[in-house]
Coordinates of C-alpha atoms in Angstrom, one line a residue:
M8 CA 124.7 -22.3 195.5
W9 CA 126.2 -22.0 199.0
G10 CA 129.6 -21.2 197.5
A11 CA 128.1 -18.5 195.3
I12 CA 126.9 -16.4 198.2
E13 CA 129.1 -17.2 201.2
H14 CA 131.4 -14.3 200.4
L15 CA 128.7 -11.7 200.0
G16 CA 128.7 -9.1 202.8
R17 CA 131.3 -11.0 204.8
D18 CA 133.6 -9.1 207.1
G19 CA 137.2 -10.3 206.3
R20 CA 138.3 -9.4 209.9
T21 CA 135.6 -11.1 212.0
R22 CA 134.2 -13.6 209.3
G23 CA 130.7 -12.4 210.3
Y24 CA 128.2 -11.0 207.9
L25 CA 126.9 -7.5 207.2
R26 CA 123.8 -7.8 205.1
D27 CA 121.6 -4.9 206.0
A28 CA 118.3 -4.6 204.1
W29 CA 118.8 -2.8 200.8
S30 CA 122.6 -2.6 201.3
P31 CA 124.9 -3.4 198.4
A32 CA 125.3 -6.9 199.8
D33 CA 121.6 -7.4 200.1
L34 CA 121.0 -6.1 196.6
E35 CA 123.6 -8.6 195.2
L36 CA 121.9 -11.4 197.1
R37 CA 118.5 -10.4 195.6
R38 CA 120.1 -10.6 192.1
W39 CA 121.5 -14.0 193.0
F40 CA 118.0 -15.1 194.0
G41 CA 116.6 -13.9 190.6
Q42 CA 119.4 -15.8 188.8
E43 CA 118.6 -19.0 190.6
A44 CA 114.9 -18.6 189.7
A45 CA 115.7 -17.9 186.1
R46 CA 118.0 -21.0 185.9
R47 CA 115.0 -23.1 186.9
G48 CA 112.5 -21.4 184.6
L49 CA 110.6 -20.0 187.5
D50 CA 108.3 -17.0 187.3
L51 CA 110.0 -14.3 189.4
R52 CA 107.9 -11.6 191.1
E53 CA 108.5 -8.8 193.5
D54 CA 105.5 -7.8 195.6
R55 CA 104.7 -4.2 196.6
N56 CA 106.9 -4.5 199.7
G57 CA 110.0 -5.8 198.1
N58 CA 109.5 -9.5 199.0
L59 CA 110.6 -11.9 196.2
W60 CA 108.6 -14.9 194.9
A61 CA 109.8 -17.5 192.4
W62 CA 106.9 -19.6 191.2
W63 CA 106.7 -23.0 189.6
G64 CA 103.1 -22.9 188.3
D65 CA 100.5 -20.2 188.4
P66 CA 99.3 -19.2 191.9
S67 CA 96.5 -17.2 190.4
A68 CA 94.8 -20.4 189.4
R69 CA 95.2 -22.0 192.8
P70 CA 96.9 -20.9 196.0
G71 CA 100.3 -22.6 196.2
V72 CA 102.7 -24.1 198.7
V73 CA 105.5 -21.7 199.5
T74 CA 108.9 -22.3 201.2
G75 CA 111.9 -20.1 201.7
S76 CA 113.2 -17.6 204.2
H77 CA 115.4 -14.5 204.1
L78 CA 118.9 -13.4 202.9
D79 CA 119.6 -10.4 205.2
S80 CA 121.5 -10.8 208.4
V81 CA 122.0 -9.3 211.8
R82 CA 125.3 -7.4 212.0
Q83 CA 128.2 -9.7 212.4
G84 CA 125.8 -12.6 212.1
G85 CA 126.4 -16.1 210.8
A86 CA 126.0 -17.7 207.4
F87 CA 123.0 -20.0 208.1
D88 CA 120.3 -17.8 209.7
G89 CA 118.0 -17.1 206.7
P90 CA 120.1 -18.2 203.7
L91 CA 120.0 -21.9 204.7
G92 CA 116.2 -21.8 204.2
V93 CA 116.5 -20.1 200.7
V94 CA 119.2 -22.4 199.4
S95 CA 117.4 -25.5 200.8
A96 CA 114.2 -24.4 199.1
F97 CA 115.9 -24.3 195.7
A98 CA 117.7 -27.6 196.5
A99 CA 114.4 -29.3 197.5
L100 CA 112.8 -28.2 194.2
D101 CA 115.8 -29.6 192.3
L102 CA 115.4 -32.9 194.2
L103 CA 111.7 -33.1 193.4
R104 CA 112.3 -32.4 189.7
A105 CA 115.0 -35.1 189.6
R106 CA 112.3 -37.5 190.7
D107 CA 110.0 -36.3 187.9
F108 CA 107.6 -34.9 190.5
R109 CA 104.8 -32.8 189.0
P110 CA 103.0 -30.7 191.7
A111 CA 99.3 -30.6 191.7
R112 CA 99.5 -27.1 193.3
P113 CA 101.9 -24.2 192.4
L114 CA 105.2 -24.3 194.3
G115 CA 106.7 -21.0 195.3
I116 CA 110.1 -20.0 196.8
A117 CA 110.1 -16.8 198.9
C118 CA 112.8 -14.4 199.9
F119 CA 111.4 -12.0 202.5
T120 CA 112.9 -8.5 202.9
D121 CA 114.5 -7.2 206.1
E122 CA 113.6 -10.1 208.4
E123 CA 116.3 -9.3 210.9
G124 CA 115.5 -5.6 211.4
A125 CA 119.2 -4.8 211.7
R126 CA 119.1 -1.6 209.8
F127 CA 115.8 0.0 210.8
G128 CA 115.2 -1.7 214.2
V129 CA 111.9 -3.5 213.4
P130 CA 112.1 -7.2 212.5
C131 CA 110.2 -8.9 209.7
V132 CA 109.5 -5.7 207.9
G133 CA 108.7 -7.4 204.6
S134 CA 106.2 -9.9 206.0
R135 CA 104.7 -7.4 208.5
L136 CA 104.0 -5.0 205.6
L137 CA 102.7 -7.8 203.4
T138 CA 100.1 -8.9 206.1
G139 CA 99.2 -5.3 207.2
I140 CA 100.6 -5.8 210.7
L141 CA 103.0 -2.9 210.1
A142 CA 101.5 0.3 208.8
P143 CA 103.2 1.8 205.8
D144 CA 103.5 5.3 207.3
R145 CA 105.3 4.0 210.3
A146 CA 107.6 1.8 208.2
L147 CA 108.6 4.6 205.8
A148 CA 109.5 6.9 208.8
L149 CA 111.9 4.3 210.3
K150 CA 115.5 5.6 210.2
D151 CA 118.8 3.8 210.2
D152 CA 121.9 4.7 212.1
E153 CA 122.9 7.2 209.4
G154 CA 119.6 9.0 209.7
D155 CA 118.3 7.7 206.3
S156 CA 114.6 6.8 206.3
L157 CA 113.3 3.7 204.8
A158 CA 111.5 5.9 202.3
E159 CA 114.8 7.4 201.2
V160 CA 116.5 4.1 201.0
L161 CA 113.7 2.6 198.9
R162 CA 113.9 5.4 196.4
G163 CA 117.7 4.9 196.2
A164 CA 117.1 1.3 195.4
G165 CA 114.6 2.2 192.6
R166 CA 111.5 1.2 194.5
D167 CA 108.3 3.2 195.0
P168 CA 107.7 4.0 198.8
G169 CA 104.1 4.7 198.0
A170 CA 103.5 1.1 197.0
L171 CA 104.0 -0.3 200.5
G172 CA 101.2 -1.9 202.4
R173 CA 99.1 -5.0 202.8
D174 CA 99.2 -7.0 199.6
E175 CA 95.9 -8.9 199.1
E176 CA 97.0 -10.4 195.7
T177 CA 100.2 -11.9 197.1
L178 CA 98.4 -13.2 200.2
R179 CA 95.8 -15.0 198.0
H180 CA 98.7 -16.8 196.3
I181 CA 99.9 -18.4 199.5
G182 CA 98.0 -21.5 200.4
V183 CA 100.6 -22.7 203.0
F184 CA 104.0 -21.6 204.0
V185 CA 106.8 -23.8 205.3
E186 CA 110.1 -22.2 206.4
L187 CA 113.3 -24.2 206.9
H188 CA 115.7 -22.6 209.4
V189 CA 118.9 -23.5 211.3
E190 CA 117.9 -24.2 214.9
Q191 CA 118.9 -21.3 217.2
G192 CA 119.6 -23.5 220.3
Q193 CA 120.6 -27.1 221.0
D194 CA 117.3 -28.9 221.5
L195 CA 117.9 -31.1 218.5
V196 CA 121.4 -31.9 219.8
H197 CA 120.0 -33.1 223.0
R198 CA 117.4 -35.2 221.2
D199 CA 120.0 -36.6 218.8
A200 CA 117.9 -35.5 215.9
R201 CA 118.9 -33.9 212.6
V202 CA 115.6 -32.1 212.0
G203 CA 112.7 -30.9 214.0
V204 CA 109.5 -29.0 213.6
A205 CA 108.3 -25.8 215.5
S206 CA 105.4 -26.0 217.8
A207 CA 105.3 -22.3 218.7
I208 CA 107.2 -19.0 218.8
W209 CA 107.5 -17.3 222.1
P210 CA 106.0 -13.8 222.5
H211 CA 108.7 -11.2 222.0
G212 CA 109.3 -7.5 221.5
R213 CA 111.8 -4.6 221.3
W214 CA 111.6 -1.4 223.3
R215 CA 113.8 1.7 223.0
F216 CA 114.9 3.3 226.3
D217 CA 116.0 6.9 226.1
F218 CA 118.0 8.1 229.1
H219 CA 118.3 11.9 229.1
G220 CA 121.1 13.8 230.8
Q221 CA 123.4 16.8 230.2
A222 CA 126.4 16.7 227.9
N223 CA 129.4 18.2 229.5
H224 CA 133.2 18.2 229.6
A225 CA 134.7 15.0 231.0
G226 CA 137.7 16.7 232.6
T227 CA 136.2 19.9 234.1
T228 CA 132.8 18.7 235.3
R229 CA 132.8 17.6 238.9
L230 CA 131.2 14.3 239.7
A231 CA 128.7 16.0 241.9
D232 CA 127.7 18.3 239.1
R233 CA 127.1 15.7 236.5
D234 CA 123.8 14.5 235.0
D235 CA 125.2 11.4 233.4
P236 CA 122.6 9.2 231.7
M237 CA 125.0 6.3 231.5
L238 CA 124.5 5.6 235.2
P239 CA 120.8 4.9 235.2
F240 CA 121.3 2.9 232.0
A241 CA 123.9 0.8 233.7
R242 CA 121.7 0.2 236.7
T243 CA 118.8 -0.7 234.3
V244 CA 121.0 -3.3 232.5
L245 CA 121.8 -5.0 235.9
H246 CA 118.2 -4.8 237.0
A247 CA 117.0 -6.3 233.8
R248 CA 119.0 -9.5 234.4
Q249 CA 117.6 -9.8 237.9
A250 CA 114.0 -9.1 236.8
A251 CA 114.3 -11.6 233.9
E252 CA 115.4 -14.3 236.3
R253 CA 112.4 -13.5 238.7
N254 CA 109.9 -13.6 235.8
G255 CA 111.3 -16.6 234.1
V256 CA 112.0 -14.8 230.8
V257 CA 115.1 -13.5 228.9
A258 CA 116.1 -9.8 228.6
T259 CA 118.9 -8.3 226.5
F260 CA 120.2 -4.8 226.0
G261 CA 122.2 -5.6 222.9
K262 CA 122.3 -2.2 221.1
T263 CA 123.1 1.3 222.4
R264 CA 123.5 4.7 220.9
V265 CA 125.4 7.4 222.9
S266 CA 125.3 11.1 222.1
P267 CA 127.5 12.9 221.5
N268 CA 129.6 9.7 221.7
N269 CA 132.9 11.5 222.6
A270 CA 135.5 9.9 224.8
N271 CA 136.1 13.2 226.6
A272 CA 132.4 14.2 227.1
V273 CA 129.8 13.2 229.6
P274 CA 126.9 11.8 227.5
G275 CA 123.8 13.9 227.0
L276 CA 121.6 11.0 225.8
V277 CA 121.9 7.2 225.9
S278 CA 119.4 5.2 223.8
A279 CA 119.3 1.5 224.4
W280 CA 117.2 -1.2 222.9
L281 CA 115.7 -4.0 225.1
D282 CA 114.8 -7.3 223.6
A283 CA 112.5 -9.3 225.9
R284 CA 111.1 -12.8 225.3
G285 CA 109.6 -15.7 227.2
G286 CA 107.1 -18.5 227.1
D287 CA 104.5 -16.5 229.0
E288 CA 103.3 -13.2 227.5
D289 CA 102.2 -11.8 230.9
A290 CA 105.7 -12.5 232.3
V291 CA 107.3 -10.6 229.4
R292 CA 105.0 -7.6 229.9
A293 CA 105.6 -7.6 233.6
L294 CA 109.3 -7.5 233.0
V295 CA 109.0 -4.5 230.7
D296 CA 106.7 -2.7 233.0
E297 CA 109.1 -3.2 235.9
L298 CA 112.0 -1.9 233.9
T299 CA 110.1 1.1 232.7
D300 CA 109.3 2.1 236.3
F301 CA 112.8 1.4 237.5
S302 CA 114.7 3.1 234.8
G303 CA 113.1 6.5 234.7
A304 CA 113.7 6.5 230.9
E305 CA 111.5 7.5 228.1
V306 CA 110.3 4.1 226.7
T307 CA 109.0 3.5 223.2
V308 CA 107.6 0.2 221.9
E309 CA 109.2 -0.6 218.6
S310 CA 107.7 -4.0 217.9
W311 CA 105.6 -6.7 219.7
T312 CA 104.7 -10.2 218.5
P313 CA 102.3 -12.2 220.7
V314 CA 102.8 -16.0 221.1
V315 CA 102.4 -17.9 217.8
D316 CA 101.0 -21.4 218.0
F317 CA 101.5 -23.1 214.6
D318 CA 98.5 -24.9 213.2
A319 CA 98.4 -28.3 215.0
V320 CA 97.1 -30.4 212.1
L321 CA 99.7 -28.9 209.6
R322 CA 102.4 -29.2 212.2
E323 CA 101.8 -32.9 212.7
R324 CA 101.6 -33.5 208.9
V325 CA 104.9 -31.7 208.4
A326 CA 106.5 -33.6 211.4
A327 CA 105.4 -36.9 209.9
A328 CA 106.7 -36.1 206.4
A329 CA 110.0 -34.6 207.6
G330 CA 110.6 -37.4 210.1
N331 CA 110.0 -40.2 207.6
A332 CA 112.3 -38.6 205.1
A333 CA 115.1 -37.8 207.5
G334 CA 114.9 -41.1 209.5
G335 CA 112.6 -39.7 212.1
G336 CA 115.1 -36.8 212.5
G337 CA 117.2 -38.9 214.9
A338 CA 120.0 -41.4 214.8
A339 CA 117.7 -44.3 215.6
G340 CA 115.4 -43.5 212.6
G341 CA 111.7 -43.9 212.2
G342 CA 108.7 -41.8 213.3
S343 CA 107.9 -38.2 213.2
A344 CA 110.4 -35.4 213.6
P345 CA 110.5 -34.0 217.2
V346 CA 108.4 -30.9 217.9
L347 CA 109.8 -28.0 219.8
P348 CA 109.1 -24.4 220.7
T349 CA 111.5 -21.5 219.8
G350 CA 112.3 -18.1 221.3
A351 CA 113.4 -16.7 217.9
G352 CA 111.1 -14.8 215.6
H353 CA 110.5 -15.7 212.0
D354 CA 108.5 -14.6 208.9
A355 CA 106.6 -17.9 209.3
G356 CA 105.4 -16.6 212.7
I357 CA 104.2 -13.3 211.1
L358 CA 102.3 -15.2 208.4
A359 CA 100.8 -17.6 210.9
S360 CA 99.6 -14.7 213.1
A361 CA 97.9 -13.2 210.0
G362 CA 96.0 -16.4 209.3
V363 CA 98.2 -18.1 206.7
P364 CA 98.7 -21.8 207.5
S365 CA 102.4 -22.0 208.3
A366 CA 105.0 -24.4 209.7
M367 CA 108.8 -24.5 210.4
V368 CA 111.4 -27.2 209.9
F369 CA 114.6 -26.8 212.0
V370 CA 118.1 -28.2 211.1
R371 CA 120.4 -29.2 213.9
N372 CA 123.0 -26.6 215.1
P373 CA 125.8 -28.5 216.9
T374 CA 126.8 -25.6 219.1
G375 CA 123.4 -23.8 219.4
I376 CA 125.2 -20.5 218.7
S377 CA 123.3 -18.1 216.4
H378 CA 123.5 -14.4 215.4
S379 CA 127.3 -14.9 215.5
P380 CA 130.0 -15.9 213.1
E381 CA 130.2 -19.2 215.0
E382 CA 126.7 -20.2 213.8
H383 CA 127.0 -23.6 212.1
A384 CA 125.2 -26.6 210.7
D385 CA 127.0 -29.8 209.5
R386 CA 126.7 -30.6 205.8
A387 CA 125.0 -34.0 206.4
D388 CA 122.4 -32.3 208.6
C389 CA 121.8 -29.6 205.9
H390 CA 121.3 -32.4 203.4
A391 CA 118.9 -34.1 205.8
G392 CA 117.0 -30.8 206.0
V393 CA 116.7 -30.6 202.2
T394 CA 115.5 -34.2 202.0
A395 CA 112.9 -33.4 204.8
L396 CA 111.8 -30.2 203.1
A397 CA 111.4 -31.9 199.8
A398 CA 109.2 -34.6 201.4
V399 CA 107.1 -31.9 203.1
V400 CA 106.6 -30.0 199.9
E401 CA 105.8 -33.1 197.9
D402 CA 103.2 -34.1 200.5
L403 CA 101.6 -30.6 200.5
C404 CA 101.8 -30.0 196.7
G405 CA 100.4 -33.4 195.9
S406 CA 97.0 -32.7 197.4

């Protein structure tokens, strides 16, 4: 399975991935998902928001246990963020079937649409629409860098933009959701553990800062006569680092758009996107408030996700099953998998915040690097993740 998709959307120059939502690479990955479902005789469904569901059993009769993740990527991202959870879900199902396991509850494999938000700026679009956290009108008006709206892109992909919105039928089918994901950090490395379980997701959000100025000729406009928005933007980037340190959070300006974007012109507009996260919600908001006042920019909230604490009972159950299957997650073996928080957002967090019992299993990342071509997980650790996930699904489906 891994070999079948590792070339899709890959940049031959950087070896990173370009898998924007509804791009040709993403559509090919969706076809691959459907083929894998068909190979296993699963019932493939696409909900009203474009999320894919492959069912073993009928979730209309009884809400099922669902696992999976996403197949889109950040731009120039790595191979594991998202796809590892989908491939591992199919592999875990194969492992259970090889043991002649027959689930007492339906088992579903999910592929969520546009988790990364690389194309339209808002993360977890598919799960936010599914749960009603994101309003359809706002989603449809989102535009990519080419100026194409989500509504236009959906029509081009043969989907009905009018169908978007909270999907009660699909939500009734999800009794519990468990997402496997490569760890985006090195906590498991320091614990000498192959797998871990999430305790919580930090509060996080994205804000667009628009710095307005006056476009003018780079050679004939005196420095004293310039209204260059790049200068307050640069000061804001530096201030963000200092403010983040004071508030004990992290802040990143990772995306900018300059207009008119000519080498020989003073910019007229600089738009920059702030990503801010931290263990304390008040500290994150204090940072954003400080930067808003300091920058003098026009600031727009693009997304906000409060802290997500995963259900404690489910978390401990998943940690016990995963740990026992993977030798406690560590080299010494025995006991539950370690439990750790994360600063990365996930569809599991969106479902949990909407009241769906959810949990996450992490697979060790030796370097801790993510959202980069250097993102990695060793084969043995991936296999341990499949074994752990199969044990978790078996435990949850058997009751």
